[in-house]
JSON list of C-alpha atoms in Angstrom, two decimals:
[
{"chain": "A", "resi": 281, "resn": "MET", "atom": "CA", "xyz": [-41.25, 167.46, -37.62]},
{"chain": "A", "resi": 282, "resn": "LYS", "atom": "CA", "xyz": [-43.73, 169.71, -39.52]},
{"chain": "A", "resi": 283, "resn": "LYS", "atom": "CA", "xyz": [-46.14, 166.78, -39.83]},
{"chain": "A", "resi": 284, "resn": "LEU", "atom": "CA", "xyz": [-45.93, 166.19, -36.07]},
{"chain": "A", "resi": 285, "resn": "LEU", "atom": "CA", "xyz": [-46.54, 169.87, -35.22]},
{"chain": "A", "resi": 286, "resn": "LEU", "atom": "CA", "xyz": [-49.56, 169.96, -37.53]},
{"chain": "A", "resi": 287, "resn": "LEU", "atom": "CA", "xyz": [-50.88, 166.78, -35.97]},
{"chain": "A", "resi": 288, "resn": "ILE", "atom": "CA", "xyz": [-50.45, 168.17, -32.45]},
{"chain": "A", "resi": 289, "resn": "ALA", "atom": "CA", "xyz": [-52.20, 171.38, -33.48]},
{"chain": "A", "resi": 290, "resn": "LEU", "atom": "CA", "xyz": [-55.09, 169.33, -34.80]},
{"chain": "A", "resi": 291, "resn": "VAL", "atom": "CA", "xyz": [-55.25, 167.37, -31.57]},
{"chain": "A", "resi": 292, "resn": "PHE", "atom": "CA", "xyz": [-55.38, 170.65, -29.59]},
{"chain": "A", "resi": 293, "resn": "SER", "atom": "CA", "xyz": [-58.32, 171.91, -31.67]},
{"chain": "A", "resi": 294, "resn": "VAL", "atom": "CA", "xyz": [-60.20, 168.66, -31.20]},
{"chain": "A", "resi": 295, "resn": "VAL", "atom": "CA", "xyz": [-59.51, 168.73, -27.46]},
{"chain": "A", "resi": 296, "resn": "TRP", "atom": "CA", "xyz": [-60.90, 172.19, -26.85]},
{"chain": "A", "resi": 297, "resn": "GLY", "atom": "CA", "xyz": [-63.80, 171.68, -29.24]},
{"chain": "A", "resi": 298, "resn": "ASN", "atom": "CA", "xyz": [-64.88, 168.42, -27.55]},
{"chain": "A", "resi": 299, "resn": "ALA", "atom": "CA", "xyz": [-63.89, 168.91, -23.94]},
{"chain": "A", "resi": 300, "resn": "GLN", "atom": "CA", "xyz": [-67.20, 167.52, -22.68]},
{"chain": "A", "resi": 301, "resn": "LYS", "atom": "CA", "xyz": [-66.55, 164.14, -24.36]},
{"chain": "A", "resi": 302, "resn": "ILE", "atom": "CA", "xyz": [-62.85, 163.86, -23.59]},
{"chain": "A", "resi": 303, "resn": "LYS", "atom": "CA", "xyz": [-61.71, 163.02, -20.08]},
{"chain": "A", "resi": 304, "resn": "ALA", "atom": "CA", "xyz": [-58.13, 164.23, -20.29]},
{"chain": "A", "resi": 305, "resn": "PHE", "atom": "CA", "xyz": [-55.37, 165.51, -22.57]},
{"chain": "A", "resi": 306, "resn": "THR", "atom": "CA", "xyz": [-51.74, 164.32, -22.25]},
{"chain": "A", "resi": 307, "resn": "LEU", "atom": "CA", "xyz": [-48.38, 165.64, -23.53]},
{"chain": "A", "resi": 308, "resn": "SER", "atom": "CA", "xyz": [-45.23, 163.64, -23.01]},
{"chain": "A", "resi": 309, "resn": "GLY", "atom": "CA", "xyz": [-41.67, 163.44, -24.32]},
{"chain": "A", "resi": 310, "resn": "GLY", "atom": "CA", "xyz": [-38.22, 162.36, -23.36]},
{"chain": "A", "resi": 311, "resn": "TYR", "atom": "CA", "xyz": [-35.31, 160.02, -23.81]},
{"chain": "A", "resi": 312, "resn": "VAL", "atom": "CA", "xyz": [-35.22, 157.00, -26.16]},
{"chain": "A", "resi": 313, "resn": "ARG", "atom": "CA", "xyz": [-32.55, 154.30, -26.25]},
{"chain": "A", "resi": 314, "resn": "ALA", "atom": "CA", "xyz": [-32.98, 152.62, -29.63]},
{"chain": "A", "resi": 315, "resn": "ASP", "atom": "CA", "xyz": [-31.34, 149.68, -31.42]},
{"chain": "A", "resi": 316, "resn": "HIS", "atom": "CA", "xyz": [-31.79, 147.45, -34.46]},
{"chain": "A", "resi": 317, "resn": "ASN", "atom": "CA", "xyz": [-31.73, 143.65, -34.65]},
{"chain": "A", "resi": 318, "resn": "MET", "atom": "CA", "xyz": [-30.61, 142.36, -38.03]},
{"chain": "A", "resi": 319, "resn": "LYS", "atom": "CA", "xyz": [-30.85, 138.62, -38.76]},
{"chain": "A", "resi": 320, "resn": "PHE", "atom": "CA", "xyz": [-29.60, 137.00, -41.95]},
{"chain": "A", "resi": 321, "resn": "ASP", "atom": "CA", "xyz": [-31.08, 133.83, -43.52]},
{"chain": "A", "resi": 322, "resn": "GLY", "atom": "CA", "xyz": [-29.23, 130.58, -43.08]},
{"chain": "A", "resi": 323, "resn": "THR", "atom": "CA", "xyz": [-26.18, 130.25, -40.83]},
{"chain": "A", "resi": 324, "resn": "PHE", "atom": "CA", "xyz": [-24.92, 133.80, -41.24]},
{"chain": "A", "resi": 325, "resn": "GLN", "atom": "CA", "xyz": [-24.28, 135.68, -38.01]},
{"chain": "A", "resi": 326, "resn": "PRO", "atom": "CA", "xyz": [-26.43, 138.73, -37.20]},
{"chain": "A", "resi": 327, "resn": "LEU", "atom": "CA", "xyz": [-24.94, 142.14, -37.95]},
{"chain": "A", "resi": 328, "resn": "THR", "atom": "CA", "xyz": [-23.65, 143.68, -34.73]},
{"chain": "A", "resi": 329, "resn": "THR", "atom": "CA", "xyz": [-25.14, 147.10, -34.11]},
{"chain": "A", "resi": 330, "resn": "ASN", "atom": "CA", "xyz": [-24.70, 149.65, -31.36]},
{"chain": "A", "resi": 331, "resn": "PRO", "atom": "CA", "xyz": [-27.65, 151.43, -29.69]},
{"chain": "A", "resi": 332, "resn": "ILE", "atom": "CA", "xyz": [-28.21, 155.18, -29.99]},
{"chain": "A", "resi": 333, "resn": "ASN", "atom": "CA", "xyz": [-29.55, 157.91, -27.74]},
{"chain": "A", "resi": 334, "resn": "SER", "atom": "CA", "xyz": [-32.58, 159.61, -29.22]},
{"chain": "A", "resi": 335, "resn": "TRP", "atom": "CA", "xyz": [-35.95, 161.22, -28.42]},
{"chain": "A", "resi": 336, "resn": "GLY", "atom": "CA", "xyz": [-39.72, 160.88, -28.75]},
{"chain": "A", "resi": 337, "resn": "LEU", "atom": "CA", "xyz": [-42.76, 163.18, -28.47]},
{"chain": "A", "resi": 338, "resn": "ASP", "atom": "CA", "xyz": [-46.39, 162.22, -27.82]},
{"chain": "A", "resi": 339, "resn": "ALA", "atom": "CA", "xyz": [-49.89, 163.78, -27.52]},
{"chain": "A", "resi": 340, "resn": "GLY", "atom": "CA", "xyz": [-52.84, 161.77, -26.26]},
{"chain": "A", "resi": 341, "resn": "LEU", "atom": "CA", "xyz": [-56.56, 161.86, -25.46]},
{"chain": "A", "resi": 342, "resn": "GLU", "atom": "CA", "xyz": [-58.27, 159.87, -22.69]},
{"chain": "A", "resi": 343, "resn": "PHE", "atom": "CA", "xyz": [-61.84, 158.83, -23.55]},
{"chain": "A", "resi": 344, "resn": "TRP", "atom": "CA", "xyz": [-62.79, 156.45, -20.72]},
{"chain": "A", "resi": 345, "resn": "ARG", "atom": "CA", "xyz": [-61.76, 156.25, -17.11]},
{"chain": "A", "resi": 346, "resn": "THR", "atom": "CA", "xyz": [-62.76, 154.40, -13.92]},
{"chain": "A", "resi": 347, "resn": "PRO", "atom": "CA", "xyz": [-60.93, 154.33, -10.57]},
{"chain": "A", "resi": 348, "resn": "VAL", "atom": "CA", "xyz": [-58.92, 151.32, -11.82]},
{"chain": "A", "resi": 349, "resn": "PHE", "atom": "CA", "xyz": [-58.94, 151.33, -15.65]},
{"chain": "A", "resi": 350, "resn": "SER", "atom": "CA", "xyz": [-58.55, 153.90, -18.43]},
{"chain": "A", "resi": 351, "resn": "PHE", "atom": "CA", "xyz": [-58.55, 153.94, -22.20]},
{"chain": "A", "resi": 352, "resn": "SER", "atom": "CA", "xyz": [-56.84, 156.55, -24.38]},
{"chain": "A", "resi": 353, "resn": "THR", "atom": "CA", "xyz": [-55.20, 156.99, -27.73]},
{"chain": "A", "resi": 354, "resn": "SER", "atom": "CA", "xyz": [-52.07, 158.89, -28.69]},
{"chain": "A", "resi": 355, "resn": "VAL", "atom": "CA", "xyz": [-50.10, 160.10, -31.72]},
{"chain": "A", "resi": 356, "resn": "GLY", "atom": "CA", "xyz": [-46.44, 160.95, -31.72]},
{"chain": "A", "resi": 357, "resn": "MET", "atom": "CA", "xyz": [-43.08, 160.93, -33.40]},
{"chain": "A", "resi": 358, "resn": "ILE", "atom": "CA", "xyz": [-40.07, 158.86, -32.44]},
{"chain": "A", "resi": 359, "resn": "LYS", "atom": "CA", "xyz": [-36.53, 158.69, -33.81]},
{"chain": "A", "resi": 360, "resn": "LYS", "atom": "CA", "xyz": [-35.11, 155.17, -33.84]},
{"chain": "A", "resi": 361, "resn": "GLY", "atom": "CA", "xyz": [-31.94, 153.77, -35.42]},
{"chain": "A", "resi": 362, "resn": "TYR", "atom": "CA", "xyz": [-28.52, 152.28, -34.69]},
{"chain": "A", "resi": 363, "resn": "ASN", "atom": "CA", "xyz": [-24.78, 152.68, -35.24]},
{"chain": "A", "resi": 364, "resn": "TYR", "atom": "CA", "xyz": [-22.55, 150.03, -36.83]},
{"chain": "A", "resi": 365, "resn": "ASP", "atom": "CA", "xyz": [-18.79, 149.63, -37.33]},
{"chain": "A", "resi": 366, "resn": "ILE", "atom": "CA", "xyz": [-17.14, 148.84, -40.66]},
{"chain": "A", "resi": 367, "resn": "ALA", "atom": "CA", "xyz": [-13.53, 147.68, -40.67]},
{"chain": "A", "resi": 368, "resn": "VAL", "atom": "CA", "xyz": [-11.46, 149.34, -43.39]},
{"chain": "A", "resi": 369, "resn": "THR", "atom": "CA", "xyz": [-9.54, 146.93, -45.62]},
{"chain": "A", "resi": 370, "resn": "THR", "atom": "CA", "xyz": [-7.23, 147.33, -48.61]},
{"chain": "A", "resi": 371, "resn": "VAL", "atom": "CA", "xyz": [-5.81, 145.04, -51.25]},
{"chain": "A", "resi": 372, "resn": "THR", "atom": "CA", "xyz": [-2.52, 144.79, -49.32]},
{"chain": "A", "resi": 373, "resn": "GLN", "atom": "CA", "xyz": [-4.26, 144.56, -45.97]},
{"chain": "A", "resi": 374, "resn": "PRO", "atom": "CA", "xyz": [-7.33, 142.37, -46.43]},
{"chain": "A", "resi": 375, "resn": "GLU", "atom": "CA", "xyz": [-7.40, 141.55, -42.72]},
{"chain": "A", "resi": 376, "resn": "GLY", "atom": "CA", "xyz": [-7.93, 145.21, -41.93]},
{"chain": "A", "resi": 377, "resn": "THR", "atom": "CA", "xyz": [-5.93, 148.43, -41.53]},
{"chain": "A", "resi": 378, "resn": "GLY", "atom": "CA", "xyz": [-6.96, 148.99, -37.93]},
{"chain": "A", "resi": 379, "resn": "GLU", "atom": "CA", "xyz": [-9.23, 151.87, -38.98]},
{"chain": "A", "resi": 380, "resn": "VAL", "atom": "CA", "xyz": [-12.99, 151.72, -38.45]},
{"chain": "A", "resi": 381, "resn": "ILE", "atom": "CA", "xyz": [-15.71, 153.60, -40.23]},
{"chain": "A", "resi": 382, "resn": "GLU", "atom": "CA", "xyz": [-18.84, 154.24, -38.15]},
{"chain": "A", "resi": 383, "resn": "GLY", "atom": "CA", "xyz": [-22.23, 154.13, -39.90]},
{"chain": "A", "resi": 384, "resn": "ARG", "atom": "CA", "xyz": [-25.09, 156.07, -38.27]},
{"chain": "A", "resi": 385, "resn": "ALA", "atom": "CA", "xyz": [-28.63, 155.14, -39.31]},
{"chain": "A", "resi": 386, "resn": "ARG", "atom": "CA", "xyz": [-31.59, 157.22, -38.10]},
{"chain": "A", "resi": 387, "resn": "LEU", "atom": "CA", "xyz": [-35.19, 156.06, -38.78]},
{"chain": "A", "resi": 388, "resn": "ASN", "atom": "CA", "xyz": [-38.07, 158.47, -38.12]},
{"chain": "A", "resi": 389, "resn": "TYR", "atom": "CA", "xyz": [-41.64, 157.29, -37.50]},
{"chain": "A", "resi": 390, "resn": "LEU", "atom": "CA", "xyz": [-45.08, 158.74, -36.85]},
{"chain": "A", "resi": 391, "resn": "TYR", "atom": "CA", "xyz": [-47.14, 156.42, -34.67]},
{"chain": "A", "resi": 392, "resn": "LEU", "atom": "CA", "xyz": [-50.71, 155.81, -33.49]},
{"chain": "A", "resi": 393, "resn": "ALA", "atom": "CA", "xyz": [-51.27, 153.90, -30.27]},
{"chain": "A", "resi": 394, "resn": "PRO", "atom": "CA", "xyz": [-54.57, 153.07, -28.49]},
{"chain": "A", "resi": 395, "resn": "ARG", "atom": "CA", "xyz": [-53.77, 152.44, -24.84]},
{"chain": "A", "resi": 396, "resn": "PHE", "atom": "CA", "xyz": [-55.27, 150.40, -22.02]},
{"chain": "A", "resi": 397, "resn": "ALA", "atom": "CA", "xyz": [-53.97, 151.15, -18.51]},
{"chain": "A", "resi": 398, "resn": "VAL", "atom": "CA", "xyz": [-54.50, 149.64, -15.08]},
{"chain": "A", "resi": 399, "resn": "LYS", "atom": "CA", "xyz": [-53.92, 152.03, -12.17]},
{"chain": "A", "resi": 400, "resn": "LEU", "atom": "CA", "xyz": [-53.94, 152.17, -8.37]},
{"chain": "A", "resi": 401, "resn": "SER", "atom": "CA", "xyz": [-55.87, 155.35, -7.60]},
{"chain": "A", "resi": 402, "resn": "SER", "atom": "CA", "xyz": [-55.07, 157.63, -4.68]},
{"chain": "A", "resi": 403, "resn": "LYS", "atom": "CA", "xyz": [-55.52, 161.30, -3.90]},
{"chain": "A", "resi": 404, "resn": "LYS", "atom": "CA", "xyz": [-52.02, 162.40, -4.86]},
{"chain": "A", "resi": 405, "resn": "ILE", "atom": "CA", "xyz": [-49.91, 159.60, -6.39]},
{"chain": "A", "resi": 406, "resn": "VAL", "atom": "CA", "xyz": [-51.16, 157.13, -8.97]},
{"chain": "A", "resi": 407, "resn": "PRO", "atom": "CA", "xyz": [-48.92, 154.25, -10.14]},
{"chain": "A", "resi": 408, "resn": "TYR", "atom": "CA", "xyz": [-50.05, 152.47, -13.29]},
{"chain": "A", "resi": 409, "resn": "VAL", "atom": "CA", "xyz": [-49.11, 149.86, -15.91]},
{"chain": "A", "resi": 410, "resn": "PHE", "atom": "CA", "xyz": [-50.10, 149.75, -19.54]},
{"chain": "A", "resi": 411, "resn": "ILE", "atom": "CA", "xyz": [-49.89, 147.83, -22.78]},
{"chain": "A", "resi": 412, "resn": "VAL", "atom": "CA", "xyz": [-50.15, 149.47, -26.21]},
{"chain": "A", "resi": 413, "resn": "PRO", "atom": "CA", "xyz": [-50.67, 147.97, -29.67]},
{"chain": "A", "resi": 414, "resn": "ARG", "atom": "CA", "xyz": [-48.75, 150.39, -31.87]},
{"chain": "A", "resi": 415, "resn": "THR", "atom": "CA", "xyz": [-48.81, 151.31, -35.57]},
{"chain": "A", "resi": 416, "resn": "ASP", "atom": "CA", "xyz": [-45.64, 153.00, -36.85]},
{"chain": "A", "resi": 417, "resn": "VAL", "atom": "CA", "xyz": [-45.68, 154.93, -40.14]},
{"chain": "A", "resi": 418, "resn": "PHE", "atom": "CA", "xyz": [-42.21, 155.29, -41.68]},
{"chain": "A", "resi": 419, "resn": "LEU", "atom": "CA", "xyz": [-41.42, 158.97, -42.49]},
{"chain": "A", "resi": 420, "resn": "TYR", "atom": "CA", "xyz": [-37.78, 159.12, -43.61]},
{"chain": "A", "resi": 421, "resn": "SER", "atom": "CA", "xyz": [-34.32, 157.91, -42.81]},
{"chain": "A", "resi": 422, "resn": "SER", "atom": "CA", "xyz": [-30.81, 159.32, -42.80]},
{"chain": "A", "resi": 423, "resn": "HIS", "atom": "CA", "xyz": [-27.58, 157.30, -43.14]},
{"chain": "A", "resi": 424, "resn": "THR", "atom": "CA", "xyz": [-24.15, 158.85, -42.67]},
{"chain": "A", "resi": 425, "resn": "LEU", "atom": "CA", "xyz": [-20.57, 157.54, -42.37]},
{"chain": "A", "resi": 426, "resn": "HIS", "atom": "CA", "xyz": [-17.94, 158.92, -40.01]},
{"chain": "A", "resi": 427, "resn": "THR", "atom": "CA", "xyz": [-14.22, 158.47, -39.51]},
{"chain": "A", "resi": 428, "resn": "ASN", "atom": "CA", "xyz": [-12.51, 157.71, -36.22]},
{"chain": "A", "resi": 429, "resn": "ASP", "atom": "CA", "xyz": [-12.29, 161.41, -35.39]},
{"chain": "A", "resi": 430, "resn": "GLY", "atom": "CA", "xyz": [-16.02, 161.93, -36.07]},
{"chain": "A", "resi": 431, "resn": "SER", "atom": "CA", "xyz": [-15.62, 163.60, -39.47]},
{"chain": "A", "resi": 432, "resn": "LYS", "atom": "CA", "xyz": [-18.47, 162.88, -41.90]},
{"chain": "A", "resi": 433, "resn": "ILE", "atom": "CA", "xyz": [-17.67, 161.18, -45.17]},
{"chain": "A", "resi": 434, "resn": "THR", "atom": "CA", "xyz": [-19.78, 160.52, -48.26]},
{"chain": "A", "resi": 435, "resn": "ASP", "atom": "CA", "xyz": [-21.54, 157.17, -48.56]},
{"chain": "A", "resi": 436, "resn": "ASP", "atom": "CA", "xyz": [-20.95, 156.35, -52.22]},
{"chain": "A", "resi": 437, "resn": "GLY", "atom": "CA", "xyz": [-22.06, 152.73, -51.85]},
{"chain": "A", "resi": 438, "resn": "SER", "atom": "CA", "xyz": [-18.58, 151.36, -51.10]},
{"chain": "A", "resi": 439, "resn": "PHE", "atom": "CA", "xyz": [-19.61, 150.49, -47.54]},
{"chain": "A", "resi": 440, "resn": "GLY", "atom": "CA", "xyz": [-22.98, 148.90, -48.26]},
{"chain": "A", "resi": 441, "resn": "GLY", "atom": "CA", "xyz": [-25.08, 151.87, -49.44]},
{"chain": "A", "resi": 442, "resn": "PHE", "atom": "CA", "xyz": [-27.50, 151.47, -46.50]},
{"chain": "A", "resi": 443, "resn": "ARG", "atom": "CA", "xyz": [-29.19, 154.78, -47.31]},
{"chain": "A", "resi": 444, "resn": "ASP", "atom": "CA", "xyz": [-30.39, 153.57, -50.71]},
{"chain": "A", "resi": 445, "resn": "PHE", "atom": "CA", "xyz": [-31.03, 150.07, -49.31]},
{"chain": "A", "resi": 446, "resn": "TYR", "atom": "CA", "xyz": [-33.50, 151.44, -46.72]},
{"chain": "A", "resi": 447, "resn": "LYS", "atom": "CA", "xyz": [-35.22, 153.73, -49.16]},
{"chain": "A", "resi": 448, "resn": "LYS", "atom": "CA", "xyz": [-35.91, 150.69, -51.37]},
{"chain": "A", "resi": 449, "resn": "ASN", "atom": "CA", "xyz": [-36.71, 148.03, -48.77]},
{"chain": "A", "resi": 450, "resn": "HIS", "atom": "CA", "xyz": [-38.18, 149.68, -45.66]},
{"chain": "A", "resi": 451, "resn": "ARG", "atom": "CA", "xyz": [-41.82, 148.88, -45.01]},
{"chain": "A", "resi": 452, "resn": "ALA", "atom": "CA", "xyz": [-44.18, 151.83, -44.98]},
{"chain": "A", "resi": 453, "resn": "VAL", "atom": "CA", "xyz": [-46.20, 150.59, -41.96]},
{"chain": "A", "resi": 454, "resn": "LEU", "atom": "CA", "xyz": [-45.02, 148.53, -39.00]},
{"chain": "A", "resi": 455, "resn": "LEU", "atom": "CA", "xyz": [-46.98, 146.88, -36.19]},
{"chain": "A", "resi": 456, "resn": "GLY", "atom": "CA", "xyz": [-45.58, 146.72, -32.65]},
{"chain": "A", "resi": 457, "resn": "VAL", "atom": "CA", "xyz": [-46.33, 146.58, -28.95]},
{"chain": "A", "resi": 458, "resn": "THR", "atom": "CA", "xyz": [-45.36, 149.02, -26.18]},
{"chain": "A", "resi": 459, "resn": "SER", "atom": "CA", "xyz": [-45.57, 148.06, -22.51]},
{"chain": "A", "resi": 460, "resn": "GLY", "atom": "CA", "xyz": [-44.45, 149.86, -19.45]},
{"chain": "A", "resi": 461, "resn": "ALA", "atom": "CA", "xyz": [-45.26, 151.59, -16.14]},
{"chain": "A", "resi": 462, "resn": "GLY", "atom": "CA", "xyz": [-45.61, 155.11, -14.82]},
{"chain": "A", "resi": 463, "resn": "LEU", "atom": "CA", "xyz": [-46.19, 157.28, -11.83]},
{"chain": "A", "resi": 464, "resn": "GLU", "atom": "CA", "xyz": [-48.65, 160.15, -11.95]},
{"chain": "A", "resi": 465, "resn": "ILE", "atom": "CA", "xyz": [-48.50, 162.93, -9.34]},
{"chain": "A", "resi": 466, "resn": "LYS", "atom": "CA", "xyz": [-51.48, 165.27, -8.99]},
{"chain": "A", "resi": 467, "resn": "ILE", "atom": "CA", "xyz": [-50.24, 168.87, -8.63]},
{"chain": "A", "resi": 468, "resn": "HIS", "atom": "CA", "xyz": [-53.64, 170.57, -9.05]},
{"chain": "A", "resi": 469, "resn": "LYS", "atom": "CA", "xyz": [-57.25, 169.41, -9.08]},
{"chain": "A", "resi": 470, "resn": "ASN", "atom": "CA", "xyz": [-57.16, 169.17, -12.89]},
{"chain": "A", "resi": 471, "resn": "ILE", "atom": "CA", "xyz": [-53.42, 168.93, -13.60]},
{"chain": "A", "resi": 472, "resn": "SER", "atom": "CA", "xyz": [-50.88, 166.19, -13.01]},
{"chain": "A", "resi": 473, "resn": "ALA", "atom": "CA", "xyz": [-47.26, 165.46, -13.90]},
{"chain": "A", "resi": 474, "resn": "GLY", "atom": "CA", "xyz": [-45.32, 162.25, -13.85]},
{"chain": "A", "resi": 475, "resn": "ILE", "atom": "CA", "xyz": [-42.70, 159.89, -15.28]},
{"chain": "A", "resi": 476, "resn": "GLU", "atom": "CA", "xyz": [-43.07, 156.87, -17.47]},
{"chain": "A", "resi": 477, "resn": "ALA", "atom": "CA", "xyz": [-40.83, 154.06, -18.67]},
{"chain": "A", "resi": 478, "resn": "ALA", "atom": "CA", "xyz": [-41.63, 151.77, -21.58]},
{"chain": "A", "resi": 479, "resn": "TYR", "atom": "CA", "xyz": [-40.19, 149.06, -23.83]},
{"chain": "A", "resi": 480, "resn": "LEU", "atom": "CA", "xyz": [-41.09, 149.18, -27.51]},
{"chain": "A", "resi": 481, "resn": "VAL", "atom": "CA", "xyz": [-40.95, 145.99, -29.58]},
{"chain": "A", "resi": 482, "resn": "ASP", "atom": "CA", "xyz": [-41.82, 145.57, -33.29]},
{"chain": "A", "resi": 483, "resn": "ILE", "atom": "CA", "xyz": [-43.89, 142.62, -34.40]},
{"chain": "A", "resi": 484, "resn": "THR", "atom": "CA", "xyz": [-43.36, 143.10, -38.13]},
{"chain": "A", "resi": 485, "resn": "PRO", "atom": "CA", "xyz": [-39.82, 143.65, -39.43]},
{"chain": "A", "resi": 486, "resn": "ALA", "atom": "CA", "xyz": [-38.81, 147.08, -40.64]},
{"chain": "A", "resi": 487, "resn": "VAL", "atom": "CA", "xyz": [-36.96, 145.39, -43.49]},
{"chain": "A", "resi": 488, "resn": "ARG", "atom": "CA", "xyz": [-37.42, 141.95, -45.04]},
{"chain": "A", "resi": 489, "resn": "THR", "atom": "CA", "xyz": [-35.52, 140.83, -48.13]},
{"chain": "A", "resi": 490, "resn": "ALA", "atom": "CA", "xyz": [-35.40, 137.42, -49.81]},
{"chain": "A", "resi": 491, "resn": "THR", "atom": "CA", "xyz": [-32.32, 135.33, -50.50]},
{"chain": "A", "resi": 492, "resn": "THR", "atom": "CA", "xyz": [-31.31, 135.37, -54.16]},
{"chain": "A", "resi": 493, "resn": "SER", "atom": "CA", "xyz": [-28.41, 134.03, -56.19]},
{"chain": "A", "resi": 494, "resn": "ASN", "atom": "CA", "xyz": [-26.58, 137.33, -55.59]},
{"chain": "A", "resi": 495, "resn": "SER", "atom": "CA", "xyz": [-27.46, 138.15, -51.96]},
{"chain": "A", "resi": 496, "resn": "VAL", "atom": "CA", "xyz": [-28.45, 136.70, -48.63]},
{"chain": "A", "resi": 497, "resn": "GLY", "atom": "CA", "xyz": [-31.93, 137.54, -47.33]},
{"chain": "A", "resi": 498, "resn": "MET", "atom": "CA", "xyz": [-32.34, 139.34, -44.04]},
{"chain": "A", "resi": 499, "resn": "LYS", "atom": "CA", "xyz": [-34.92, 140.84, -41.72]},
{"chain": "A", "resi": 500, "resn": "ALA", "atom": "CA", "xyz": [-34.46, 143.71, -39.28]},
{"chain": "A", "resi": 501, "resn": "TYR", "atom": "CA", "xyz": [-36.50, 144.66, -36.23]},
{"chain": "A", "resi": 502, "resn": "ASN", "atom": "CA", "xyz": [-36.50, 147.92, -34.21]},
{"chain": "A", "resi": 503, "resn": "ASN", "atom": "CA", "xyz": [-36.51, 147.89, -30.45]},
{"chain": "A", "resi": 504, "resn": "ALA", "atom": "CA", "xyz": [-36.27, 150.72, -28.00]},
{"chain": "A", "resi": 505, "resn": "PHE", "atom": "CA", "xyz": [-36.52, 151.81, -24.34]},
{"chain": "A", "resi": 506, "resn": "SER", "atom": "CA", "xyz": [-38.07, 155.14, -23.47]},
{"chain": "A", "resi": 507, "resn": "ALA", "atom": "CA", "xyz": [-38.18, 157.34, -20.35]},
{"chain": "A", "resi": 508, "resn": "SER", "atom": "CA", "xyz": [-40.54, 160.29, -20.53]},
{"chain": "A", "resi": 509, "resn": "LEU", "atom": "CA", "xyz": [-41.99, 163.21, -18.59]},
{"chain": "A", "resi": 510, "resn": "VAL", "atom": "CA", "xyz": [-45.77, 163.26, -18.73]},
{"chain": "A", "resi": 511, "resn": "PHE", "atom": "CA", "xyz": [-48.14, 166.24, -18.25]},
{"chain": "A", "resi": 512, "resn": "LYS", "atom": "CA", "xyz": [-51.86, 165.66, -18.05]},
{"chain": "A", "resi": 513, "resn": "HIS", "atom": "CA", "xyz": [-54.87, 167.99, -17.99]},
{"chain": "A", "resi": 514, "resn": "TYR", "atom": "CA", "xyz": [-58.25, 166.65, -16.84]},
{"chain": "A", "resi": 515, "resn": "PHE", "atom": "CA", "xyz": [-61.52, 168.06, -18.14]},
{"chain": "A", "resi": 516, "resn": "GLY", "atom": "CA", "xyz": [-64.39, 168.42, -15.71]},
{"chain": "A", "resi": 517, "resn": "LYS", "atom": "CA", "xyz": [-64.35, 166.93, -12.23]},
{"chain": "A", "resi": 518, "resn": "GLU", "atom": "CA", "xyz": [-61.46, 164.53, -11.62]}
]
């Protein structure tokens, strides 16, 4: 979070220092529905995961604009991840005790995304669509285990040790694509507000391990849906 705040502060200083060159400044943030797709090599079934509710924040600069097209770039932070269930077994009950341990994995990224948008201009309401090549920089992860009643327990490695697994195997940089649509409403000659929905897909896997004599290889991809509030300030005559 400190890295994101410093980055936003830097963006603000650049904005006000170069207002003649920059067409607009954007702040957005909101809801993220994130999940993880894990596929194992060979005939093994994928690990079933459950999506999580999370959040994302974004600051952007628009450098070029026409009545139909625009180009901008943005930086932000997003929390992705997933939940997964682990059936508890014992020596006397190898088929399961009926108890389930819930694992909660949270993956935090800083991203950079140049953005090309196509819009339908009007005086008050501007609908638009966009596609964004995205670079995600992995910051840190947290992995916790919880009992049926929600109590947190210590992950000592007995249930897979996903925390240590991700520290060792997560890629530092991921490539992805974000596409979506939004609606911008002009509330002042230089200020607008709106809503935006997007789907985020990773091209490169967050984790890729090889099959060995002791383990089965796997690869895991992030995916997410976001719904955000967007505030935009135009510089000069809009």
